[in-house]
PDB file of C-alpha atoms in Angstrom:
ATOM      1  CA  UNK R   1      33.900  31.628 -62.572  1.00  0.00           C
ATOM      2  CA  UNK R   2      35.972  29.769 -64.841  1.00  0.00           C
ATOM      3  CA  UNK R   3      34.180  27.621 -68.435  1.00  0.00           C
ATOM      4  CA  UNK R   4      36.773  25.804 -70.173  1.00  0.00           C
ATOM      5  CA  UNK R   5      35.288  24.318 -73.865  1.00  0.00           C
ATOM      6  CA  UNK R   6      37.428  21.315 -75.060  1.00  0.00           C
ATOM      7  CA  UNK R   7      36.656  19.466 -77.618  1.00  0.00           C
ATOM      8  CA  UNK R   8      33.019  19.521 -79.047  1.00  0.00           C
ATOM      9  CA  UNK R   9      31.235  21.724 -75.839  1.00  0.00           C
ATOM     10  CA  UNK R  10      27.972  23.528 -75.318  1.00  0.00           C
ATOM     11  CA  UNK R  11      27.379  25.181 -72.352  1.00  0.00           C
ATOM     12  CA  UNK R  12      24.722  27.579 -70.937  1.00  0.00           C
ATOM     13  CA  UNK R  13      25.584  29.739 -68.241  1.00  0.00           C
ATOM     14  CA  UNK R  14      23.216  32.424 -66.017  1.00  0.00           C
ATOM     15  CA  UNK R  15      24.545  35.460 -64.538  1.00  0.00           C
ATOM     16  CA  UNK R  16      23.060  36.629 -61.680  1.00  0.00           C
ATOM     17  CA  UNK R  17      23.919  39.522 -59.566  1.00  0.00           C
ATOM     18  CA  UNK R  18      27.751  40.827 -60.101  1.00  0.00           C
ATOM     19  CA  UNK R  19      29.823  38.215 -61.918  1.00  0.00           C
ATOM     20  CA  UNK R  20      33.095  37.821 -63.466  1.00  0.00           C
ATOM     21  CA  UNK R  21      33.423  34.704 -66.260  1.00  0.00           C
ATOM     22  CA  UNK R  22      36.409  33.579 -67.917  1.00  0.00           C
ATOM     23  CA  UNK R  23      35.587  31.488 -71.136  1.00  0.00           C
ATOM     24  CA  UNK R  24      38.435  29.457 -72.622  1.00  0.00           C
ATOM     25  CA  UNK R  25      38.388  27.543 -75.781  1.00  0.00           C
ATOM     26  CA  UNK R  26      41.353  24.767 -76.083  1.00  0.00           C
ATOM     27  CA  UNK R  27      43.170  24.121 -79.007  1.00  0.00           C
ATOM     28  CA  UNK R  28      41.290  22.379 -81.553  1.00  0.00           C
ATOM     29  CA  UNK R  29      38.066  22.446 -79.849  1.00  0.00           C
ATOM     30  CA  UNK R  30      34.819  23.727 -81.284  1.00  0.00           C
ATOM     31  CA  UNK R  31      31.585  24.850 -79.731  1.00  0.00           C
ATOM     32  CA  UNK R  32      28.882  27.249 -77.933  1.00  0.00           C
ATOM     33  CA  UNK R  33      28.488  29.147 -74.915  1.00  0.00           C
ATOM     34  CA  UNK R  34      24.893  30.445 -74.596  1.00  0.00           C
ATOM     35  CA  UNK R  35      25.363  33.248 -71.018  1.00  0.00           C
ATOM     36  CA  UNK R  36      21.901  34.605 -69.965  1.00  0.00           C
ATOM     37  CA  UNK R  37      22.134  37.402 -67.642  1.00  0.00           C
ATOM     38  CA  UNK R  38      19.222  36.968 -65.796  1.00  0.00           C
ATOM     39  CA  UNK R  39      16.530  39.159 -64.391  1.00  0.00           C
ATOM     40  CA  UNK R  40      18.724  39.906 -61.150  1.00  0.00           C
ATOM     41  CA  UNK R  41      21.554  40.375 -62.890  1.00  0.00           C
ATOM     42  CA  UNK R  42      24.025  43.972 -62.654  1.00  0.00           C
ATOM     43  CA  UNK R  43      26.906  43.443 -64.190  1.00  0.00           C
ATOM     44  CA  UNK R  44      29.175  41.249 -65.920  1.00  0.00           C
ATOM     45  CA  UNK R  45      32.581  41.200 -66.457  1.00  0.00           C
ATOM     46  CA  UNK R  46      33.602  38.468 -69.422  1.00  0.00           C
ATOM     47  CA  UNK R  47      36.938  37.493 -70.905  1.00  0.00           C
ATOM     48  CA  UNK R  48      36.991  35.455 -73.471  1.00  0.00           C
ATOM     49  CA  UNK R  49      40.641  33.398 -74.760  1.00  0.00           C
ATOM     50  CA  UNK R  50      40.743  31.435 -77.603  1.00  0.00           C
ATOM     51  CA  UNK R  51      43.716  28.918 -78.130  1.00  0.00           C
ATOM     52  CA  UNK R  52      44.531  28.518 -81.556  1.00  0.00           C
ATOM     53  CA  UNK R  53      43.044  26.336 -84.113  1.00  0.00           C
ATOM     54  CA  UNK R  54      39.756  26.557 -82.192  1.00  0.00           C
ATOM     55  CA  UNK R  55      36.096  28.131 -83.007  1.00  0.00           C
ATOM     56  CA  UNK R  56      33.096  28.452 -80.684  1.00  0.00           C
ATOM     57  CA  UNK R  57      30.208  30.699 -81.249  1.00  0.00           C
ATOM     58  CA  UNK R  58      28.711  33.074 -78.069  1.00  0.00           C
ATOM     59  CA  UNK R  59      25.343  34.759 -77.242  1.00  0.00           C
ATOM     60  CA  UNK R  60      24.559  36.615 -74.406  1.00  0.00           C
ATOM     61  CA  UNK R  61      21.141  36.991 -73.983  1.00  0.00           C
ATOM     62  CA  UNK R  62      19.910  40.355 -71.566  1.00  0.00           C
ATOM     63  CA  UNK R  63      16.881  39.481 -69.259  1.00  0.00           C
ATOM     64  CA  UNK R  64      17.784  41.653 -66.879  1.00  0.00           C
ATOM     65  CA  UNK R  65      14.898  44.145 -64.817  1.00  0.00           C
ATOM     66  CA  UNK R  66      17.225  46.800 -64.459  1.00  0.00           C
ATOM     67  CA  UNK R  67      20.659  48.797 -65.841  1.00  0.00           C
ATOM     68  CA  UNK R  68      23.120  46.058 -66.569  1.00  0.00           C
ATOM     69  CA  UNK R  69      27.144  46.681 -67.199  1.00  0.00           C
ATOM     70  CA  UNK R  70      28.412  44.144 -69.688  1.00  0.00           C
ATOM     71  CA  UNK R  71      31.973  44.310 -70.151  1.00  0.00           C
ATOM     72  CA  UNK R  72      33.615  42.215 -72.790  1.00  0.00           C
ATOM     73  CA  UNK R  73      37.137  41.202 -73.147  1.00  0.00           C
ATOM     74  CA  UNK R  74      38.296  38.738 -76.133  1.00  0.00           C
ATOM     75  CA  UNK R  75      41.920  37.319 -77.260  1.00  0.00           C
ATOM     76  CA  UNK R  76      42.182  35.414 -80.416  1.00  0.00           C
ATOM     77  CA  UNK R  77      44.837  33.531 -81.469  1.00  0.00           C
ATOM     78  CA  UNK R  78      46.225  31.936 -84.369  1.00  0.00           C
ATOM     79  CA  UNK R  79      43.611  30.828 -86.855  1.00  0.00           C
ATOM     80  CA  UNK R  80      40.723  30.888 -84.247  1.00  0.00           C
ATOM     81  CA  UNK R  81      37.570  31.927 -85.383  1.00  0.00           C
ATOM     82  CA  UNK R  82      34.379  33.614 -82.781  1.00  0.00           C
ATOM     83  CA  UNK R  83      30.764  34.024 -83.732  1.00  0.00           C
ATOM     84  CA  UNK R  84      29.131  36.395 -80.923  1.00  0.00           C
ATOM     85  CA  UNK R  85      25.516  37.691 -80.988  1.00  0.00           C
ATOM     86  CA  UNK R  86      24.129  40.071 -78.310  1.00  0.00           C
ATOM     87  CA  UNK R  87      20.087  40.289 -77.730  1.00  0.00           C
ATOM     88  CA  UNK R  88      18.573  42.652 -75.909  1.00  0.00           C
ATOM     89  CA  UNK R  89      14.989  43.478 -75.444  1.00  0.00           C
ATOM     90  CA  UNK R  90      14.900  44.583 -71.825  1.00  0.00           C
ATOM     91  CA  UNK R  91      12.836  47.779 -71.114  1.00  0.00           C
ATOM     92  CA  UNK R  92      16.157  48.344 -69.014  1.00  0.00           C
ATOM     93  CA  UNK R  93      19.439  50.097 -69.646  1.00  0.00           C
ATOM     94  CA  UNK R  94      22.138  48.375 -70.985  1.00  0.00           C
ATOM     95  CA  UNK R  95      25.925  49.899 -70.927  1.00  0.00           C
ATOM     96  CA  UNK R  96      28.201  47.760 -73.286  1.00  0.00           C
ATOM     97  CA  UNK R  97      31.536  47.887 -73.565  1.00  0.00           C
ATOM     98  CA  UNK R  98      33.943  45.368 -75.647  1.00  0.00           C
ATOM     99  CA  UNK R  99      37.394  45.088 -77.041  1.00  0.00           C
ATOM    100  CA  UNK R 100      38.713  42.243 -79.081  1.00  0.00           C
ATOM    101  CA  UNK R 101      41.802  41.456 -79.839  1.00  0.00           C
ATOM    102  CA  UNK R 102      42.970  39.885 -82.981  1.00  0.00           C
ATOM    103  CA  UNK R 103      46.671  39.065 -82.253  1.00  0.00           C
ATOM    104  CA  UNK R 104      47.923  36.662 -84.737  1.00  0.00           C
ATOM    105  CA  UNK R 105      47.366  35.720 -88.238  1.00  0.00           C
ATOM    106  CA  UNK R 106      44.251  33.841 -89.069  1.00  0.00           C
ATOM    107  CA  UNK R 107      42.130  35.657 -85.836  1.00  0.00           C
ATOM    108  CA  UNK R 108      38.380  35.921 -86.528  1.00  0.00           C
ATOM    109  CA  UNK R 109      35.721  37.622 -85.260  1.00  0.00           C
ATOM    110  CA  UNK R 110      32.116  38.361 -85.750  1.00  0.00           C
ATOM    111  CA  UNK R 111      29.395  40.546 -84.127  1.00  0.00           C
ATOM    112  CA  UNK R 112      25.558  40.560 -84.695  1.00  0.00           C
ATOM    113  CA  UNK R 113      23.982  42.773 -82.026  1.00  0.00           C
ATOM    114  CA  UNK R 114      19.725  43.354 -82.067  1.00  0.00           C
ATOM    115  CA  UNK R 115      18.699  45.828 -78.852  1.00  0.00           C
ATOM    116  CA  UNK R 116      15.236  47.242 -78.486  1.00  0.00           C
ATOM    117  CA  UNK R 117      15.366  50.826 -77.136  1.00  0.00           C
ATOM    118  CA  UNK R 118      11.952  50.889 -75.386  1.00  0.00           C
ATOM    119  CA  UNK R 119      10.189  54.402 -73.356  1.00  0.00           C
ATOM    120  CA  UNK R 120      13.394  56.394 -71.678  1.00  0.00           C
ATOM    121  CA  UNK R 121      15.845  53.363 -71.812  1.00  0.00           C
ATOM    122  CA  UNK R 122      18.676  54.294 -73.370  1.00  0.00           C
ATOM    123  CA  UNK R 123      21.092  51.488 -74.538  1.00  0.00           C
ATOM    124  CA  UNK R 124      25.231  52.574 -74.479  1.00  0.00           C
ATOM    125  CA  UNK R 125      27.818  50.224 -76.465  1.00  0.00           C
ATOM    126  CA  UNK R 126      31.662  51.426 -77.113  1.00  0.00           C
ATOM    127  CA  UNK R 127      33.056  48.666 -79.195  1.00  0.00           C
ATOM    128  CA  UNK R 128      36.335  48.329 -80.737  1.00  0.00           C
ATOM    129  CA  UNK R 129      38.270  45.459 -82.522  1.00  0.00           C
ATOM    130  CA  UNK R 130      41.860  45.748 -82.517  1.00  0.00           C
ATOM    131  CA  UNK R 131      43.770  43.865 -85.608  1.00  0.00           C
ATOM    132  CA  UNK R 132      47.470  42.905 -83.487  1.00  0.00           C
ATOM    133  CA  UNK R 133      48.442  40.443 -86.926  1.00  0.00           C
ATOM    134  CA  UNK R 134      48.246  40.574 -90.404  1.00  0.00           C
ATOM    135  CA  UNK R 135      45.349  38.408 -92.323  1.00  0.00           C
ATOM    136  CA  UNK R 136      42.943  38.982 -89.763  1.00  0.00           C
ATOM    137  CA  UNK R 137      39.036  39.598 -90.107  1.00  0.00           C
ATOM    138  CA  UNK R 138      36.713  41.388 -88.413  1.00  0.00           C
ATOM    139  CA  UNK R 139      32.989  42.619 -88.696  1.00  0.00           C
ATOM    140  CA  UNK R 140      30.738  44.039 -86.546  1.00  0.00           C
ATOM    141  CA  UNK R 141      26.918  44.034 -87.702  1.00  0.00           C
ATOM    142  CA  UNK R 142      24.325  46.060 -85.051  1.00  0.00           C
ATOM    143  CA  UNK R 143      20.721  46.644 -85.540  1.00  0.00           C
ATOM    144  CA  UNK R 144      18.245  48.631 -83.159  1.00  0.00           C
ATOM    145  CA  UNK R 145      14.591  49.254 -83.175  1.00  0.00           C
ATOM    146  CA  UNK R 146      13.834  52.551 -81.324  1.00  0.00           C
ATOM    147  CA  UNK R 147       9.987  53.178 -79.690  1.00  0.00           C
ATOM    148  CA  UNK R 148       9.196  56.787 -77.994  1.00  0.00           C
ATOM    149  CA  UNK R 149      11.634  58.018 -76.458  1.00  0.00           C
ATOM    150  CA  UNK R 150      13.987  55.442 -76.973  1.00  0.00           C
ATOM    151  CA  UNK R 151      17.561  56.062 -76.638  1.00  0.00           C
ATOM    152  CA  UNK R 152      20.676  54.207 -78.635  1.00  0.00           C
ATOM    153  CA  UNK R 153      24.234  55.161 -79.042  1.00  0.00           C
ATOM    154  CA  UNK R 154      27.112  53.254 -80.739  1.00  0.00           C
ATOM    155  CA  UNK R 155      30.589  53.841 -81.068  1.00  0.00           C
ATOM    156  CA  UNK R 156      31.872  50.595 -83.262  1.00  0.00           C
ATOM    157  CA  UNK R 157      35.488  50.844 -83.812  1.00  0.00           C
ATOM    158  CA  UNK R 158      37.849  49.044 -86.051  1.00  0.00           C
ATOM    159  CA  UNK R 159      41.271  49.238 -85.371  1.00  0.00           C
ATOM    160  CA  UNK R 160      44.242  47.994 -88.126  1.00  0.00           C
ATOM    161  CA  UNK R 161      47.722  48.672 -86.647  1.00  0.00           C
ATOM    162  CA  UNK R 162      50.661  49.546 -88.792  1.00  0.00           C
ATOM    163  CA  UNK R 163      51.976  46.060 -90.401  1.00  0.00           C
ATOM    164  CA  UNK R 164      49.414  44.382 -90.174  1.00  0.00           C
ATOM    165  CA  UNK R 165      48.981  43.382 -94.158  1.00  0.00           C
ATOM    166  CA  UNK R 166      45.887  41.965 -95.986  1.00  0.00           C
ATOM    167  CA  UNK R 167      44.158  42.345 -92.475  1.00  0.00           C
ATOM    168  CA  UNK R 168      40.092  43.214 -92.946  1.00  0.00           C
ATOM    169  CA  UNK R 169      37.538  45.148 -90.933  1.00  0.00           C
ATOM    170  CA  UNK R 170      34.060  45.971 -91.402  1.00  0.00           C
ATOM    171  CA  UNK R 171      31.242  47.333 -89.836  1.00  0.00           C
ATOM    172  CA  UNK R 172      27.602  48.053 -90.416  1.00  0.00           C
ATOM    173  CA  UNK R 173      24.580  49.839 -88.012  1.00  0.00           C
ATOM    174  CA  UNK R 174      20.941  49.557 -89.016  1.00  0.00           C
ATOM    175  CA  UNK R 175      18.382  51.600 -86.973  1.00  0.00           C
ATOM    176  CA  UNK R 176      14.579  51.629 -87.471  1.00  0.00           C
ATOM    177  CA  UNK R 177      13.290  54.772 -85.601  1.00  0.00           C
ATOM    178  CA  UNK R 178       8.836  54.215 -84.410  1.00  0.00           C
ATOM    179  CA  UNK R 179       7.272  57.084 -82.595  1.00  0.00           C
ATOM    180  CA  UNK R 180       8.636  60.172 -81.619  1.00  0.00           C
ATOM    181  CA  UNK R 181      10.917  61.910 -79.638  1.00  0.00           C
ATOM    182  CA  UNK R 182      13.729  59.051 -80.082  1.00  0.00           C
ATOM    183  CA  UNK R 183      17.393  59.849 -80.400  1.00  0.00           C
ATOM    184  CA  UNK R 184      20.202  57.848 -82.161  1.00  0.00           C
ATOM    185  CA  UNK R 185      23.830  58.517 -82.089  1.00  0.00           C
ATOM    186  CA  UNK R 186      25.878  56.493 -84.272  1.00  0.00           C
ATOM    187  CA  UNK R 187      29.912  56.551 -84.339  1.00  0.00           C
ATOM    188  CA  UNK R 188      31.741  54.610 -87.103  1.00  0.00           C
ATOM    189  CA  UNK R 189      35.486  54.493 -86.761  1.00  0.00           C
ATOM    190  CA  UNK R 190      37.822  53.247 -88.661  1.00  0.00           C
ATOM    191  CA  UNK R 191      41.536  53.572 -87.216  1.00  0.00           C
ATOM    192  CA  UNK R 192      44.069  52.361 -90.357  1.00  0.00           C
ATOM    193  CA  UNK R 193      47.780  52.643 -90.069  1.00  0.00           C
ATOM    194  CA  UNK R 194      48.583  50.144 -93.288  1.00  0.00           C
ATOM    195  CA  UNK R 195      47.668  50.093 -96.203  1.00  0.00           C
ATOM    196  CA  UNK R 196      47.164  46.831 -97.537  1.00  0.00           C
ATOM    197  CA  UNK R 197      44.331  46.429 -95.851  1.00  0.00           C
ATOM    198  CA  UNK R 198      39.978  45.817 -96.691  1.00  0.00           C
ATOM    199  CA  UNK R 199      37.818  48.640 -94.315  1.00  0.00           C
ATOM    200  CA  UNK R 200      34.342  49.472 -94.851  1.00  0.00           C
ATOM    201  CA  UNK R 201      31.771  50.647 -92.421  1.00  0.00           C
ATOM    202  CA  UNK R 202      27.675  51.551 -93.146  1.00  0.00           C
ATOM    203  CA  UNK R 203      25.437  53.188 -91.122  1.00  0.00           C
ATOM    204  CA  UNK R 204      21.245  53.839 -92.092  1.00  0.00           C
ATOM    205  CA  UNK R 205      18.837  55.388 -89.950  1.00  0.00           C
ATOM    206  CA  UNK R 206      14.846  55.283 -90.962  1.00  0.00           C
ATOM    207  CA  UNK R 207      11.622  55.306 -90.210  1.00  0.00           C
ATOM    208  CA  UNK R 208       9.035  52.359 -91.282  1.00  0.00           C
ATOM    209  CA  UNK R 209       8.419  52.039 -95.555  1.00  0.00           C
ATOM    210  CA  UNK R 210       4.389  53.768 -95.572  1.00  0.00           C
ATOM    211  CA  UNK R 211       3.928  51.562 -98.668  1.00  0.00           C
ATOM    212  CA  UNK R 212       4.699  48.494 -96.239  1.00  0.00           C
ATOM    213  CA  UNK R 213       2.381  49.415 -93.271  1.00  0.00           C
ATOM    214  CA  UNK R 214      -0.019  50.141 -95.769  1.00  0.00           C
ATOM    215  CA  UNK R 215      -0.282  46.591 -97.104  1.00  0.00           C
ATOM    216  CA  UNK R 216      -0.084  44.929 -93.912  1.00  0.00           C
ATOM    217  CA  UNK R 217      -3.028  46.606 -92.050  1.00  0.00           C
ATOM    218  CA  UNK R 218      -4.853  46.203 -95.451  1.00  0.00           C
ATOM    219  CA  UNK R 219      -3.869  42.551 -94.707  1.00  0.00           C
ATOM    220  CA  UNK R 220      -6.345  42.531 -91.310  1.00  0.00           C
ATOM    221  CA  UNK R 221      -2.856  43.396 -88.814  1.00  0.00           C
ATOM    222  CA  UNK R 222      -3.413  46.617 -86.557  1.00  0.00           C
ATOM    223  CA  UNK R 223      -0.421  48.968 -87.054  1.00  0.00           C
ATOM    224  CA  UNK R 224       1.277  48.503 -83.854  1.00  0.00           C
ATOM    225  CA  UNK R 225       1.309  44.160 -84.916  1.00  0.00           C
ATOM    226  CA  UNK R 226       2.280  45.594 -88.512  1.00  0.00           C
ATOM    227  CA  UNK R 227       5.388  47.636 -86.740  1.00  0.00           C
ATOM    228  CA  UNK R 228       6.218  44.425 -84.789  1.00  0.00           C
ATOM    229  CA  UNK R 229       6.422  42.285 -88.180  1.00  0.00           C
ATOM    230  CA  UNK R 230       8.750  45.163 -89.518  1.00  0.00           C
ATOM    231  CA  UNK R 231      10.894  45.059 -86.569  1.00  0.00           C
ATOM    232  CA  UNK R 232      11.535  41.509 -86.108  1.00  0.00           C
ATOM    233  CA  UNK R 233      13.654  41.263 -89.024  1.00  0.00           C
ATOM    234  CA  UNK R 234      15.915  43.096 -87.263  1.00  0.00           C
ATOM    235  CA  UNK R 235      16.787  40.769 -84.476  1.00  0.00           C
ATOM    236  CA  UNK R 236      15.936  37.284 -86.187  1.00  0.00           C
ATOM    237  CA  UNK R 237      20.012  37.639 -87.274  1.00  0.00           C
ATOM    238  CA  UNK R 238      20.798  37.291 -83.782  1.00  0.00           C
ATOM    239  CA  UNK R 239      17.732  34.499 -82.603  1.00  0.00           C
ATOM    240  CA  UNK R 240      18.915  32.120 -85.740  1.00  0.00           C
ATOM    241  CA  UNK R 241      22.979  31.959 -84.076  1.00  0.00           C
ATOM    242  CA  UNK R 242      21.026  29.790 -81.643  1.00  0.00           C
ATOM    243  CA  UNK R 243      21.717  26.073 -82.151  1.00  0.00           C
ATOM    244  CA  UNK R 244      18.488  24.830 -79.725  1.00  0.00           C
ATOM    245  CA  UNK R 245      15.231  24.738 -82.143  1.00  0.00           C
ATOM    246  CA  UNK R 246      13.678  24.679 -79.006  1.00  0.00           C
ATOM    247  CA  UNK R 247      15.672  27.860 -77.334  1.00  0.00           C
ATOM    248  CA  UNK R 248      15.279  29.356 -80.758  1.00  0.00           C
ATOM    249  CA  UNK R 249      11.629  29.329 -80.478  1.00  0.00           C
ATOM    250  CA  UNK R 250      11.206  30.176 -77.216  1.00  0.00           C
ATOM    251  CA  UNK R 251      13.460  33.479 -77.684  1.00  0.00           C
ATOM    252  CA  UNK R 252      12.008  33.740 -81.314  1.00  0.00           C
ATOM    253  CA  UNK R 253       8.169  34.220 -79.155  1.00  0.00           C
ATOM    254  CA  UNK R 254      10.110  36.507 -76.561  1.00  0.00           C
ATOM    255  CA  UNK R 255      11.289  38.872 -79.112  1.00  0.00           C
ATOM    256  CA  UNK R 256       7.990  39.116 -81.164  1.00  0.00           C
ATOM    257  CA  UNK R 257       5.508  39.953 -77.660  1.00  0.00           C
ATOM    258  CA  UNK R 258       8.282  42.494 -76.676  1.00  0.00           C
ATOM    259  CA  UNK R 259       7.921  44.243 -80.453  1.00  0.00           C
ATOM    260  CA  UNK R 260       4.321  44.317 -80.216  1.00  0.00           C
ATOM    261  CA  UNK R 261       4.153  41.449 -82.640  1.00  0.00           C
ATOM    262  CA  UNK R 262       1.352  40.098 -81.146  1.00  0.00           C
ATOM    263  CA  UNK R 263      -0.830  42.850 -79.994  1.00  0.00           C
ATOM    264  CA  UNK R 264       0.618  43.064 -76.532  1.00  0.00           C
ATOM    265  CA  UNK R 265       2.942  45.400 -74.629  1.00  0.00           C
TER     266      UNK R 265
END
């Protein structure tokens, strides 16, 4: 299946089942694709080309009942710019693997990932962004909330080839660890071969602040509400790239009855 964005575009596309998509973006066009892989979905192969001089912003959102593959495949071009976000909140596996591309000058590209690692799901992502072009940026930003037993690894790589001057990468993991018996592997790489270059990457793994469940069960919230409050903050990054008030919302709600937000599994 083939999405071409020209001009000023939003489109919202389901995946359902095994799917290949091919996004394009034309030159000078600007806009969103919003993919939902549904609760029937298995896997999804996406390749993303940019023309230059164009921007859009992309968020796959994970419904889906059981493991899912997303593969991810995105080419940049000349002063093109991509805002993705990834939300998932499945009590599901999720493998996720994605390489970008930054091959000439101006190439941007931005990540915001939130995945809840609920009971024995574990959630897999390999991620690397490749700078092919000098004065190119790229940052990765992914945030996880693990339950009992959850599961999360990350490898998050950035990637500067040699010549490549003035080029930028950065990258930063946040994981909040509830419960017990949770495991969290984290990988930052950093692959330089120039040195004119900006590279950082950040990684902090924690449990809740006592101080801060205190005060909110002294507020009238039970702790497992009080642990839902805490974790939303790390997905509302994600839920505010959408452009819908009324999409917003109705993820927004999803989110906070999956974290226990309001009192419910």
């Amino acid at each position: 299946m083939e999405v071409t964005g020209m001009n000023t575009f939003q489109e919202a596309i389901e995946v359902h089942g095994k799917q290949e998509l091919h996004l394009v973006t034309k030159t000078f066009s600007k806009g969103e694709f919003f993919v939902t892989c549904k609760a029937d979905a298995l896997a999804l192969d996406l390749v993303l080309d940019m023309e230059e001089n164009s921007s859009c912003s992309i968020l796959v959102l994970n419904q889906a009942e059981q493991e899912v593959n997303v593969n991810v495949t995105m080419n940049i071009h000349r002063d093109s710019s991509c805002n993705m976000g990834l939300l998932d909140v499945q009590e599901a596996p999720l493998q996720w693997n994605q390489k970008v591309n930054l091959i000439e000058e101006g190439a941007n590209f931005n990540l915001i990932s939130g995945q809840l690692c609920l009971p024995n799901q574990k959630k897999t992502g390999n991620l690397e962004v490749e700078h092919l072009a000098g004065h190119t940026y790229g940052e990765m930003k992914n945030f996880a909330v693990l339950s009992d037993e959850g599961k999360y690894e990350m490898t998050a790589n950035g990637n500067i080839k040699k010549g490549c001057h003035e080029a930028q990468s950065h990258q930063a993991t946040r994981v909040l660890t509830l419960g017990k018996g949770h495991s969290a592997k984290v990988t930052p790489l950093l692959l330089i071969d120039e040195n004119q270059v900006k590279a950082s990457h950040a990684l902090s793994i924690g449990q809740p602040d006592d101080e801060q469940l205190y005060y909110l069960q002294s507020r009238g919230l039970t702790k497992r509400q009080s642990l839902g409050l805490l974790s939303i903050g790390y997905f509302m990054p994600v839920i505010d790239m959408i452009q819908s008030e009324e999409l917003k919302e109705e993820v927004r709600v999803l989110v906070e009855s999956k974290v226990g937000l309001y009192g419910c599994k």
